[in-house]
Amino acid sequence: CSRTVFSRLQFRELSGLGVPLLATLTVLVFKNLQRLPENKLRLYQMFIDLLLGGWNLAKGLQRSSVYKSNLKMIVLTRLAGMVHAQKTRECTELNLAATLRQVAPALVLELQAVVGELVEDGVLLPTGRSSYTFPHISFQEYLAAKDAIDPSRQEDRRVVQSYLAGDDWYKEVATFVVSMTTSPLTMRNWVVDLAKPFATPGRLSDSEKRAAYLIARLAEMFPECRSTPIRG
């Protein structure tokens, strides 16, 4: 499917959000690839890959890691899903221990070492309150979306329904969920169907407007999804 180009305007938007880390990571991605990714989803994939790969952003150097990046990704994905479901931006070591018990039980006794490396990677930041956050809420939302589409959890329906029902806490997670599809037309129809129970005679319901928003984001990546309105 055709993809839109990640534009300079989008880069300026990232840089202007008051989030230096996002701008720094975007520049680092560009320096490594000599181009920017084709869309926001791919950009966040690269952000996480760079951080988990041990990049020292200040020096532009890669350092050694004890734990493999794919293992750390599994841990962070489940952690983000758990934390976002609790509607908080902070996690404790109890959350981290519970995450390890679910996805990497062999590492439970290495909790401090795992947390230490995730902090060193820059994917978790100490708050000073015996808790941690992701470096930006968008990292949590991206990873929570990855957790939601995991076939073993099947949380994607709940996430999208929550947003369609009016819960904006799930807005960006739902946006990432629909963007992660490998079957855009099926995804479009699925979102429309989820909004139907909230339909009102004569005008678009709030849920249908929210569905239209998700479909618009989907169409930015997959133009073929633009063809038909929410109501035929």
PDB file of N, CA and C in Angstrom, residues 113-147:
ATOM      1  N   ALA A 113      18.666  -5.037  38.150  1.00  0.00           N
ATOM      2  CA  ALA A 113      19.561  -4.927  36.995  1.00  0.00           C
ATOM      3  C   ALA A 113      18.778  -4.567  35.730  1.00  0.00           C
ATOM      4  N   VAL A 114      17.604  -5.186  35.565  1.00  0.00           N
ATOM      5  CA  VAL A 114      16.768  -4.893  34.398  1.00  0.00           C
ATOM      6  C   VAL A 114      16.319  -3.435  34.425  1.00  0.00           C
ATOM      7  N   VAL A 115      15.818  -2.994  35.575  1.00  0.00           N
ATOM      8  CA  VAL A 115      15.373  -1.609  35.708  1.00  0.00           C
ATOM      9  C   VAL A 115      16.536  -0.656  35.475  1.00  0.00           C
ATOM     10  N   GLY A 116      17.691  -0.985  36.021  1.00  0.00           N
ATOM     11  CA  GLY A 116      18.865  -0.134  35.840  1.00  0.00           C
ATOM     12  C   GLY A 116      19.226   0.043  34.381  1.00  0.00           C
ATOM     13  N   GLU A 117      19.143  -1.041  33.600  1.00  0.00           N
ATOM     14  CA  GLU A 117      19.484  -0.921  32.179  1.00  0.00           C
ATOM     15  C   GLU A 117      18.413  -0.143  31.418  1.00  0.00           C
ATOM     16  N   LEU A 118      17.138  -0.336  31.767  1.00  0.00           N
ATOM     17  CA  LEU A 118      16.079   0.423  31.102  1.00  0.00           C
ATOM     18  C   LEU A 118      16.209   1.915  31.399  1.00  0.00           C
ATOM     19  N   VAL A 119      16.634   2.246  32.613  1.00  0.00           N
ATOM     20  CA  VAL A 119      16.890   3.649  32.958  1.00  0.00           C
ATOM     21  C   VAL A 119      18.091   4.168  32.171  1.00  0.00           C
ATOM     22  N   GLU A 120      19.139   3.349  32.092  1.00  0.00           N
ATOM     23  CA  GLU A 120      20.322   3.761  31.336  1.00  0.00           C
ATOM     24  C   GLU A 120      20.002   3.932  29.858  1.00  0.00           C
ATOM     25  N   ASP A 121      19.117   3.097  29.337  1.00  0.00           N
ATOM     26  CA  ASP A 121      18.698   3.229  27.941  1.00  0.00           C
ATOM     27  C   ASP A 121      17.908   4.520  27.713  1.00  0.00           C
ATOM     28  N   GLY A 122      17.276   5.023  28.773  1.00  0.00           N
ATOM     29  CA  GLY A 122      16.468   6.223  28.631  1.00  0.00           C
ATOM     30  C   GLY A 122      15.009   5.949  28.334  1.00  0.00           C
ATOM     31  N   VAL A 123      14.580   4.678  28.403  1.00  0.00           N
ATOM     32  CA  VAL A 123      13.181   4.353  28.133  1.00  0.00           C
ATOM     33  C   VAL A 123      12.331   4.414  29.399  1.00  0.00           C
ATOM     34  N   LEU A 124      12.970   4.402  30.565  1.00  0.00           N
ATOM     35  CA  LEU A 124      12.288   4.659  31.827  1.00  0.00           C
ATOM     36  C   LEU A 124      13.050   5.751  32.562  1.00  0.00           C
ATOM     37  N   LEU A 125      12.312   6.669  33.168  1.00  0.00           N
ATOM     38  CA  LEU A 125      12.927   7.774  33.886  1.00  0.00           C
ATOM     39  C   LEU A 125      12.484   7.743  35.345  1.00  0.00           C
ATOM     40  N   PRO A 126      13.426   7.805  36.297  1.00  0.00           N
ATOM     41  CA  PRO A 126      13.035   7.863  37.716  1.00  0.00           C
ATOM     42  C   PRO A 126      12.303   9.171  38.004  1.00  0.00           C
ATOM     43  N   THR A 127      11.256   9.106  38.828  1.00  0.00           N
ATOM     44  CA  THR A 127      10.493  10.306  39.162  1.00  0.00           C
ATOM     45  C   THR A 127      10.977  10.962  40.449  1.00  0.00           C
ATOM     46  N   GLY A 128      11.756  10.199  41.252  1.00  0.00           N
ATOM     47  CA  GLY A 128      12.130  10.680  42.566  1.00  0.00           C
ATOM     48  C   GLY A 128      11.106  10.328  43.625  1.00  0.00           C
ATOM     49  N   ARG A 129      10.060   9.584  43.195  1.00  0.00           N
ATOM     50  CA  ARG A 129       9.001   9.171  44.125  1.00  0.00           C
ATOM     51  C   ARG A 129       8.921   7.642  44.189  1.00  0.00           C
ATOM     52  N   SER A 130      10.058   6.977  44.020  1.00  0.00           N
ATOM     53  CA  SER A 130      10.108   5.510  43.986  1.00  0.00           C
ATOM     54  C   SER A 130       9.241   4.950  42.878  1.00  0.00           C
ATOM     55  N   SER A 131       9.189   5.679  41.774  1.00  0.00           N
ATOM     56  CA  SER A 131       8.439   5.222  40.613  1.00  0.00           C
ATOM     57  C   SER A 131       9.159   5.680  39.349  1.00  0.00           C
ATOM     58  N   TYR A 132       8.632   5.240  38.197  1.00  0.00           N
ATOM     59  CA  TYR A 132       9.262   5.533  36.913  1.00  0.00           C
ATOM     60  C   TYR A 132       8.184   5.928  35.911  1.00  0.00           C
ATOM     61  N   THR A 133       8.606   6.685  34.903  1.00  0.00           N
ATOM     62  CA  THR A 133       7.709   7.009  33.791  1.00  0.00           C
ATOM     63  C   THR A 133       8.442   6.726  32.481  1.00  0.00           C
ATOM     64  N   PHE A 134       7.673   6.619  31.423  1.00  0.00           N
ATOM     65  CA  PHE A 134       8.275   6.614  30.093  1.00  0.00           C
ATOM     66  C   PHE A 134       8.725   8.044  29.792  1.00  0.00           C
ATOM     67  N   PRO A 135       9.689   8.228  28.899  1.00  0.00           N
ATOM     68  CA  PRO A 135      10.226   9.575  28.670  1.00  0.00           C
ATOM     69  C   PRO A 135       9.196  10.570  28.138  1.00  0.00           C
ATOM     70  N   HIS A 136       8.130  10.063  27.542  1.00  0.00           N
ATOM     71  CA  HIS A 136       7.033  10.915  27.080  1.00  0.00           C
ATOM     72  C   HIS A 136       5.801  10.028  27.016  1.00  0.00           C
ATOM     73  N   ILE A 137       4.607  10.594  27.269  1.00  0.00           N
ATOM     74  CA  ILE A 137       3.383   9.794  27.280  1.00  0.00           C
ATOM     75  C   ILE A 137       3.175   9.077  25.945  1.00  0.00           C
ATOM     76  N   SER A 138       3.665   9.658  24.853  1.00  0.00           N
ATOM     77  CA  SER A 138       3.479   9.027  23.543  1.00  0.00           C
ATOM     78  C   SER A 138       4.222   7.698  23.446  1.00  0.00           C
ATOM     79  N   PHE A 139       5.331   7.544  24.183  1.00  0.00           N
ATOM     80  CA  PHE A 139       6.020   6.253  24.207  1.00  0.00           C
ATOM     81  C   PHE A 139       5.128   5.211  24.886  1.00  0.00           C
ATOM     82  N   GLN A 140       4.525   5.596  25.987  1.00  0.00           N
ATOM     83  CA  GLN A 140       3.617   4.686  26.690  1.00  0.00           C
ATOM     84  C   GLN A 140       2.446   4.316  25.789  1.00  0.00           C
ATOM     85  N   GLU A 141       1.897   5.300  25.074  1.00  0.00           N
ATOM     86  CA  GLU A 141       0.747   5.044  24.202  1.00  0.00           C
ATOM     87  C   GLU A 141       1.115   4.124  23.050  1.00  0.00           C
ATOM     88  N   TYR A 142       2.271   4.355  22.445  1.00  0.00           N
ATOM     89  CA  TYR A 142       2.716   3.492  21.346  1.00  0.00           C
ATOM     90  C   TYR A 142       2.902   2.055  21.830  1.00  0.00           C
ATOM     91  N   LEU A 143       3.585   1.878  22.951  1.00  0.00           N
ATOM     92  CA  LEU A 143       3.837   0.536  23.475  1.00  0.00           C
ATOM     93  C   LEU A 143       2.549  -0.115  23.979  1.00  0.00           C
ATOM     94  N   ALA A 144       1.641   0.670  24.561  1.00  0.00           N
ATOM     95  CA  ALA A 144       0.353   0.123  24.999  1.00  0.00           C
ATOM     96  C   ALA A 144      -0.451  -0.377  23.804  1.00  0.00           C
ATOM     97  N   ALA A 145      -0.328   0.297  22.671  1.00  0.00           N
ATOM     98  CA  ALA A 145      -1.005  -0.172  21.457  1.00  0.00           C
ATOM     99  C   ALA A 145      -0.416  -1.499  20.995  1.00  0.00           C
ATOM    100  N   LYS A 146       0.908  -1.622  21.054  1.00  0.00           N
ATOM    101  CA  LYS A 146       1.543  -2.889  20.699  1.00  0.00           C
ATOM    102  C   LYS A 146       1.061  -4.002  21.630  1.00  0.00           C
ATOM    103  N   ASP A 147       0.910  -3.681  22.894  1.00  0.00           N
ATOM    104  CA  ASP A 147       0.414  -4.665  23.847  1.00  0.00           C
ATOM    105  C   ASP A 147      -1.029  -5.048  23.525  1.00  0.00           C
TER     106      ASP A 147
END
